[in-house]
Amino acid sequence: MPVTSVTTDPEALSMTLVADFPVGPERLWEAFADPRQLERFWGPPGYPATFGRFELTPGGVVHYWMTSPEGQKFYGRWDVTAVDAPRSFTVTDAFADESGTADPGMPAGEMTVSVDATPTGSRLTVLSTSPTLEALQQVIDMGQIEGMRQSMGQLDTVLADLREYALGKGTQTEILDDTHVRITRAFAAPRSLIWRAHTEPALMRQWLLGPDGWEMTVCELEPVAGTPYRYAWAPVGDTPGEAFGFEGETVVVDPQRRLVSTERMSGTDFPGTLNDLSFDEVDGVTLLTLYITYTDVAQRDMILATGMTDGMEASYARLETELVTA
């Protein structure tokens, strides 16, 4: 975790985040100056940002929104007051509406993002100042401390060379807390292909099979928000096991970027999960990230104990063979 501290100072009406990274200041600055890179970490897991207007120059305006796993959008606006590339920029940070107009009913603060060289790389400092103590407490109560920590905690992945960071390392599962798990898998393939492999039934039937000896008997999917889907598998020949399936509803579709859906086992009353799947491509490598929300720790541990990670890796390895290197 690159974040070393998040502190508040009620007297100064401020909140300060500090994080260290093993890259030079120019590389760290680039992650903030490029909206496509900024989208990959600005917003905590499950709430990725989309930057529609991006003018990182004095007098410029930045308009963005974060989309929840349920599809709800939260809008923000930066009015850029100062830029000293590649060292710092300062903005008036405000809540906004869909058009980018600042919300007068919510407090606006000042945010300064600074990048400094260190003996081992660079240090990021994000200083947020509120207009009043009440406004500072309001953003704290809204979860800004943890949100900032989680957002900047994703920046190391953006800064890393994906070929060295994830390619060839198989399916990686990381337990984040009692109800959240993050699973990653990298492919030496364009994002467009990996997206199609997850949204076109004809392609899904070629690889989404789990261990050898199983077949996909049902693959009903339309990548449109609000539509149901259903998958089913059955053993072939003498393969042990019983047929099973999953069903749910597609909640969010952001083509070639994000696919969110509910999931529950067909024919059971087991609680379902919320699966948030994102697709990021850098230099011909696509990183697939699945962020799963469980009902409780018992459900999380029960599902992980089924060998889910190994089953996913068997399918992803088949995806590489059948679609990426075919």
Tab-separated table of C-alpha atoms in Angstrom:
chain	number	residue	atom	x	y	z
A	1	MET	CA	0.000	0.000	0.000
A	2	PRO	CA	1.714	3.217	-1.157
A	3	VAL	CA	-0.300	5.537	1.135
A	4	THR	CA	1.774	6.330	4.219
A	5	SER	CA	-0.646	8.671	6.002
A	6	VAL	CA	-3.974	10.484	5.856
A	7	THR	CA	-4.272	13.174	8.523
A	8	THR	CA	-6.752	15.906	9.375
A	9	ASP	CA	-6.081	19.280	10.986
A	10	PRO	CA	-9.285	20.883	12.327
A	11	GLU	CA	-7.505	24.162	13.034
A	12	ALA	CA	-6.258	24.443	9.454
A	13	LEU	CA	-9.533	22.969	8.132
A	14	SER	CA	-7.452	20.513	6.116
A	15	MET	CA	-6.935	16.890	5.211
A	16	THR	CA	-3.561	15.677	3.913
A	17	LEU	CA	-2.712	12.423	2.152
A	18	VAL	CA	0.895	11.333	1.642
A	19	ALA	CA	1.968	8.413	-0.541
A	20	ASP	CA	5.344	7.209	-1.821
A	21	PHE	CA	6.039	5.506	-5.136
A	22	PRO	CA	9.145	3.886	-6.681
A	23	VAL	CA	8.957	5.983	-9.878
A	24	GLY	CA	10.312	9.368	-10.834
A	25	PRO	CA	8.303	12.578	-10.377
A	26	GLU	CA	7.671	12.935	-14.117
A	27	ARG	CA	6.025	9.497	-14.282
A	28	LEU	CA	3.868	10.235	-11.241
A	29	TRP	CA	2.829	13.597	-12.681
A	30	GLU	CA	1.866	11.927	-15.947
A	31	ALA	CA	-0.703	9.773	-14.118
A	32	PHE	CA	-2.540	12.933	-13.048
A	33	ALA	CA	-2.056	14.887	-16.277
A	34	ASP	CA	-3.467	12.131	-18.515
A	35	PRO	CA	-7.249	11.692	-17.961
A	36	ARG	CA	-7.195	8.107	-19.217
A	37	GLN	CA	-4.619	7.173	-16.569
A	38	LEU	CA	-6.394	9.271	-13.940
A	39	GLU	CA	-9.600	7.326	-14.594
A	40	ARG	CA	-7.882	4.111	-13.539
A	41	PHE	CA	-7.430	5.221	-9.934
A	42	TRP	CA	-9.453	8.382	-9.200
A	43	GLY	CA	-12.330	6.888	-7.272
A	44	PRO	CA	-12.311	4.022	-4.755
A	45	PRO	CA	-12.915	0.414	-5.860
A	46	GLY	CA	-16.430	0.102	-7.199
A	47	TYR	CA	-16.660	3.832	-8.013
A	48	PRO	CA	-14.386	4.431	-11.021
A	49	ALA	CA	-14.193	7.920	-12.471
A	50	THR	CA	-14.871	9.082	-16.003
A	51	PHE	CA	-13.419	12.438	-17.076
A	52	GLY	CA	-15.526	14.163	-19.710
A	53	ARG	CA	-13.920	17.607	-19.752
A	54	PHE	CA	-10.261	17.861	-18.822
A	55	GLU	CA	-8.417	21.184	-18.998
A	56	LEU	CA	-5.457	21.029	-16.613
A	57	THR	CA	-4.373	24.606	-17.254
A	58	PRO	CA	-4.915	27.774	-15.174
A	59	GLY	CA	-8.495	28.866	-15.712
A	60	GLY	CA	-9.439	25.436	-17.069
A	61	VAL	CA	-12.316	23.208	-15.978
A	62	VAL	CA	-12.299	19.500	-15.221
A	63	HIS	CA	-15.647	17.674	-15.098
A	64	TYR	CA	-15.875	14.052	-14.001
A	65	TRP	CA	-18.245	11.539	-12.493
A	66	MET	CA	-17.956	8.365	-10.455
A	67	THR	CA	-20.312	5.487	-11.229
A	68	SER	CA	-21.385	3.187	-8.385
A	69	PRO	CA	-21.833	-0.580	-8.849
A	70	GLU	CA	-25.567	0.125	-8.974
A	71	GLY	CA	-25.139	2.579	-11.834
A	72	GLN	CA	-25.628	5.794	-9.847
A	73	LYS	CA	-23.442	8.702	-10.952
A	74	PHE	CA	-21.787	11.244	-8.629
A	75	TYR	CA	-20.475	14.352	-10.384
A	76	GLY	CA	-17.560	16.614	-9.528
A	77	ARG	CA	-15.903	19.728	-10.919
A	78	TRP	CA	-12.434	21.215	-10.632
A	79	ASP	CA	-11.768	24.858	-11.441
A	80	VAL	CA	-8.020	24.949	-12.048
A	81	THR	CA	-6.332	27.919	-10.359
A	82	ALA	CA	-2.629	27.048	-10.690
A	83	VAL	CA	-0.406	24.550	-12.513
A	84	ASP	CA	3.338	24.112	-12.046
A	85	ALA	CA	4.083	21.066	-14.200
A	86	PRO	CA	5.432	18.603	-13.306
A	87	ARG	CA	5.376	19.621	-9.644
A	88	SER	CA	1.868	20.654	-8.568
A	89	PHE	CA	-1.581	21.862	-9.461
A	90	THR	CA	-4.307	23.539	-7.401
A	91	VAL	CA	-8.050	23.426	-8.025
A	92	THR	CA	-11.295	24.515	-6.452
A	93	ASP	CA	-12.925	21.140	-5.795
A	94	ALA	CA	-16.728	21.096	-5.914
A	95	PHE	CA	-19.677	18.762	-6.213
A	96	ALA	CA	-21.501	19.221	-9.509
A	97	ASP	CA	-24.408	18.124	-11.663
A	98	GLU	CA	-24.495	16.205	-14.936
A	99	SER	CA	-23.735	19.330	-16.973
A	100	GLY	CA	-20.691	20.186	-14.852
A	101	THR	CA	-22.287	23.078	-12.984
A	102	ALA	CA	-21.078	23.334	-9.382
A	103	ASP	CA	-23.679	22.426	-6.747
A	104	PRO	CA	-24.287	25.558	-4.629
A	105	GLY	CA	-25.829	23.467	-1.870
A	106	MET	CA	-22.584	21.600	-1.188
A	107	PRO	CA	-19.325	23.107	0.127
A	108	ALA	CA	-16.449	23.642	-2.307
A	109	GLY	CA	-12.883	23.354	-1.091
A	110	GLU	CA	-9.362	23.778	-2.387
A	111	MET	CA	-7.161	20.846	-3.373
A	112	THR	CA	-3.438	20.959	-4.146
A	113	VAL	CA	-1.698	17.917	-5.608
A	114	SER	CA	2.095	18.030	-5.216
A	115	VAL	CA	4.812	15.733	-6.552
A	116	ASP	CA	8.314	15.736	-5.031
A	117	ALA	CA	11.409	13.671	-5.711
A	118	THR	CA	12.653	11.281	-3.016
A	119	PRO	CA	15.796	9.119	-2.807
A	120	THR	CA	13.724	6.084	-3.852
A	121	GLY	CA	11.302	7.676	-6.302
A	122	SER	CA	8.663	10.309	-5.644
A	123	ARG	CA	6.207	11.456	-3.006
A	124	LEU	CA	2.610	12.462	-3.620
A	125	THR	CA	0.942	14.955	-1.295
A	126	VAL	CA	-2.747	15.795	-1.658
A	127	LEU	CA	-3.828	18.721	0.519
A	128	SER	CA	-7.578	19.378	0.729
A	129	THR	CA	-8.800	22.482	2.553
A	130	SER	CA	-12.443	23.109	3.478
A	131	PRO	CA	-14.052	26.566	3.897
A	132	THR	CA	-15.427	25.806	7.392
A	133	LEU	CA	-15.061	23.244	10.152
A	134	GLU	CA	-18.600	22.070	9.416
A	135	ALA	CA	-17.708	21.518	5.766
A	136	LEU	CA	-14.592	19.565	6.741
A	137	GLN	CA	-16.637	17.346	9.040
A	138	GLN	CA	-19.218	16.857	6.320
A	139	VAL	CA	-16.745	15.437	3.809
A	140	ILE	CA	-15.170	13.290	6.541
A	141	ASP	CA	-18.608	11.900	7.401
A	142	MET	CA	-19.148	11.170	3.704
A	143	GLY	CA	-16.112	8.854	3.794
A	144	GLN	CA	-13.517	11.035	2.085
A	145	ILE	CA	-10.620	9.778	4.229
A	146	GLU	CA	-11.124	6.125	3.362
A	147	GLY	CA	-12.103	7.014	-0.185
A	148	MET	CA	-8.847	8.893	-0.743
A	149	ARG	CA	-6.837	6.108	0.839
A	150	GLN	CA	-8.464	3.483	-1.381
A	151	SER	CA	-8.206	5.605	-4.527
A	152	MET	CA	-4.513	6.387	-4.145
A	153	GLY	CA	-3.921	2.792	-3.104
A	154	GLN	CA	-4.712	1.859	-6.710
A	155	LEU	CA	-2.135	4.204	-8.205
A	156	ASP	CA	0.782	1.781	-7.927
A	157	THR	CA	-0.931	-0.492	-10.458
A	158	VAL	CA	-1.296	2.422	-12.892
A	159	LEU	CA	2.371	3.362	-12.534
A	160	ALA	CA	3.620	-0.190	-12.973
A	161	ASP	CA	4.648	-1.759	-16.261
A	162	LEU	CA	1.804	-4.249	-16.735
A	163	ARG	CA	4.064	-6.712	-18.517
A	164	GLU	CA	6.274	-6.918	-15.452
A	165	TYR	CA	3.526	-6.382	-12.870
A	166	ALA	CA	0.903	-8.888	-13.953
A	167	LEU	CA	1.564	-10.639	-17.263
A	168	GLY	CA	2.401	-14.315	-16.851
A	169	LYS	CA	1.449	-14.400	-13.169
A	170	GLY	CA	-1.911	-16.087	-13.662
A	171	THR	CA	-5.044	-15.309	-11.693
A	172	GLN	CA	-4.341	-13.406	-8.479
A	173	THR	CA	-6.886	-13.205	-5.637
A	174	GLU	CA	-6.593	-10.560	-2.937
A	175	ILE	CA	-8.873	-10.394	0.122
A	176	LEU	CA	-9.537	-6.703	0.782
A	177	ASP	CA	-11.852	-6.987	3.791
A	178	ASP	CA	-14.682	-9.156	5.155
A	179	THR	CA	-16.950	-8.596	2.159
A	180	HIS	CA	-14.669	-7.623	-0.733
A	181	VAL	CA	-12.218	-9.584	-2.897
A	182	ARG	CA	-10.198	-8.350	-5.868
A	183	ILE	CA	-9.133	-10.769	-8.617
A	184	THR	CA	-6.761	-9.796	-11.424
A	185	ARG	CA	-5.555	-11.456	-14.617
A	186	ALA	CA	-3.455	-9.958	-17.429
A	187	PHE	CA	-3.539	-10.855	-21.122
A	188	ALA	CA	-1.187	-9.968	-23.963
A	189	ALA	CA	-4.161	-8.901	-26.043
A	190	PRO	CA	-6.142	-5.768	-26.886
A	191	ARG	CA	-8.960	-4.748	-24.584
A	192	SER	CA	-11.461	-5.028	-27.431
A	193	LEU	CA	-10.815	-8.771	-27.721
A	194	ILE	CA	-11.008	-9.431	-23.978
A	195	TRP	CA	-14.250	-7.432	-23.827
A	196	ARG	CA	-15.749	-9.467	-26.680
A	197	ALA	CA	-14.674	-12.675	-24.932
A	198	HIS	CA	-16.822	-11.648	-21.958
A	199	THR	CA	-19.851	-10.335	-23.825
A	200	GLU	CA	-20.333	-12.495	-26.950
A	201	PRO	CA	-21.907	-15.906	-26.154
A	202	ALA	CA	-20.263	-17.628	-29.124
A	203	LEU	CA	-16.819	-16.673	-27.813
A	204	MET	CA	-17.684	-17.326	-24.162
A	205	ARG	CA	-18.591	-20.923	-24.975
A	206	GLN	CA	-15.046	-21.484	-26.213
A	207	TRP	CA	-13.280	-20.693	-22.947
A	208	LEU	CA	-15.614	-20.186	-19.973
A	209	LEU	CA	-15.566	-23.849	-18.954
A	210	GLY	CA	-13.517	-24.145	-15.777
A	211	PRO	CA	-11.511	-27.390	-15.450
A	212	ASP	CA	-11.247	-29.825	-18.356
A	213	GLY	CA	-14.167	-32.202	-18.716
A	214	TRP	CA	-16.965	-29.643	-18.523
A	215	GLU	CA	-19.119	-27.964	-21.148
A	216	MET	CA	-21.137	-24.762	-21.126
A	217	THR	CA	-24.718	-25.796	-21.795
A	218	VAL	CA	-26.380	-22.383	-21.429
A	219	CYS	CA	-24.964	-18.955	-22.255
A	220	GLU	CA	-27.692	-16.341	-22.404
A	221	LEU	CA	-26.294	-12.816	-22.189
A	222	GLU	CA	-27.014	-9.424	-23.663
A	223	PRO	CA	-24.564	-6.723	-22.511
A	224	VAL	CA	-27.269	-4.159	-21.825
A	225	ALA	CA	-27.940	-2.652	-18.400
A	226	GLY	CA	-31.115	-3.983	-16.810
A	227	THR	CA	-31.194	-7.278	-18.717
A	228	PRO	CA	-31.033	-10.773	-17.131
A	229	TYR	CA	-28.405	-13.361	-17.973
A	230	ARG	CA	-28.001	-17.104	-17.340
A	231	TYR	CA	-25.074	-19.510	-17.578
A	232	ALA	CA	-25.004	-23.277	-16.967
A	233	TRP	CA	-22.382	-26.036	-17.080
A	234	ALA	CA	-22.457	-29.828	-17.033
A	235	PRO	CA	-19.810	-32.562	-16.803
A	236	VAL	CA	-18.905	-34.444	-19.973
A	237	GLY	CA	-18.605	-38.230	-20.131
A	238	ASP	CA	-17.115	-39.734	-16.973
A	239	THR	CA	-16.192	-36.396	-15.429
A	240	PRO	CA	-17.484	-36.344	-11.836
A	241	GLY	CA	-19.819	-33.588	-10.688
A	242	GLU	CA	-23.336	-32.292	-11.185
A	243	ALA	CA	-24.685	-29.656	-13.522
A	244	PHE	CA	-24.995	-26.151	-12.082
A	245	GLY	CA	-25.528	-22.606	-13.218
A	246	PHE	CA	-25.550	-18.931	-12.329
A	247	GLU	CA	-27.986	-16.178	-13.137
A	248	GLY	CA	-28.429	-12.511	-12.401
A	249	GLU	CA	-28.861	-9.092	-13.933
A	250	THR	CA	-26.471	-6.839	-15.792
A	251	VAL	CA	-26.396	-3.542	-13.885
A	252	VAL	CA	-23.732	-1.335	-15.518
A	253	VAL	CA	-22.306	-1.512	-19.034
A	254	ASP	CA	-19.490	0.818	-20.071
A	255	PRO	CA	-18.313	-0.771	-23.345
A	256	GLN	CA	-14.748	-2.069	-23.265
A	257	ARG	CA	-14.254	-0.571	-19.817
A	258	ARG	CA	-16.629	-1.954	-17.187
A	259	LEU	CA	-19.296	-4.633	-16.709
A	260	VAL	CA	-21.197	-4.905	-13.400
A	261	SER	CA	-23.699	-7.647	-12.616
A	262	THR	CA	-25.432	-9.440	-9.785
A	263	GLU	CA	-24.807	-13.185	-9.505
A	264	ARG	CA	-26.537	-16.033	-7.681
A	265	MET	CA	-26.491	-19.793	-8.065
A	266	SER	CA	-29.512	-21.003	-10.024
A	267	GLY	CA	-32.131	-23.004	-8.140
A	268	THR	CA	-30.851	-22.104	-4.661
A	269	ASP	CA	-31.667	-19.551	-2.013
A	270	PHE	CA	-28.011	-18.721	-1.386
A	271	PRO	CA	-27.306	-14.969	-1.201
A	272	GLY	CA	-25.908	-13.440	-4.356
A	273	THR	CA	-22.816	-11.353	-5.019
A	274	LEU	CA	-22.133	-8.141	-6.927
A	275	ASN	CA	-19.417	-8.589	-9.555
A	276	ASP	CA	-17.653	-5.473	-10.859
A	277	LEU	CA	-15.442	-6.311	-13.847
A	278	SER	CA	-13.099	-3.700	-15.356
A	279	PHE	CA	-10.840	-3.767	-18.426
A	280	ASP	CA	-7.653	-1.659	-18.700
A	281	GLU	CA	-5.196	-1.728	-21.599
A	282	VAL	CA	-1.644	-0.379	-21.601
A	283	ASP	CA	0.803	-0.999	-24.461
A	284	GLY	CA	-1.028	-4.051	-25.762
A	285	VAL	CA	-1.575	-5.664	-22.339
A	286	THR	CA	-5.080	-5.828	-20.895
A	287	LEU	CA	-5.552	-6.102	-17.149
A	288	LEU	CA	-8.828	-7.677	-16.094
A	289	THR	CA	-9.916	-6.758	-12.556
A	290	LEU	CA	-12.898	-8.376	-10.837
A	291	TYR	CA	-14.104	-6.675	-7.642
A	292	ILE	CA	-16.568	-8.951	-5.813
A	293	THR	CA	-18.887	-7.837	-3.020
A	294	TYR	CA	-20.148	-10.605	-0.707
A	295	THR	CA	-22.914	-10.526	1.871
A	296	ASP	CA	-20.595	-11.436	4.756
A	297	VAL	CA	-17.294	-13.085	5.599
A	298	ALA	CA	-18.891	-16.548	5.802
A	299	GLN	CA	-20.123	-16.330	2.214
A	300	ARG	CA	-16.758	-14.994	1.089
A	301	ASP	CA	-14.813	-17.839	2.676
A	302	MET	CA	-17.250	-20.502	1.499
A	303	ILE	CA	-16.988	-19.418	-2.145
A	304	LEU	CA	-13.206	-19.014	-2.073
A	305	ALA	CA	-12.890	-22.494	-0.545
A	306	THR	CA	-14.537	-24.036	-3.610
A	307	GLY	CA	-11.320	-23.507	-5.557
A	308	MET	CA	-12.751	-20.541	-7.434
A	309	THR	CA	-9.347	-19.039	-8.227
A	310	ASP	CA	-8.029	-22.267	-9.766
A	311	GLY	CA	-11.204	-22.697	-11.780
A	312	MET	CA	-10.981	-19.147	-13.088
A	313	GLU	CA	-7.336	-19.623	-14.050
A	314	ALA	CA	-8.219	-22.794	-15.996
A	315	SER	CA	-10.774	-20.804	-17.960
A	316	TYR	CA	-8.496	-17.805	-18.491
A	317	ALA	CA	-5.675	-20.065	-19.679
A	318	ARG	CA	-8.117	-21.520	-22.178
A	319	LEU	CA	-9.095	-17.999	-23.264
A	320	GLU	CA	-5.434	-17.351	-24.083
A	321	THR	CA	-5.172	-20.578	-26.061
A	322	GLU	CA	-8.465	-20.338	-27.915
A	323	LEU	CA	-8.725	-16.606	-28.569
A	324	VAL	CA	-5.510	-14.713	-27.823
A	325	THR	CA	-2.871	-16.951	-29.404
A	326	ALA	CA	-5.097	-18.872	-31.828
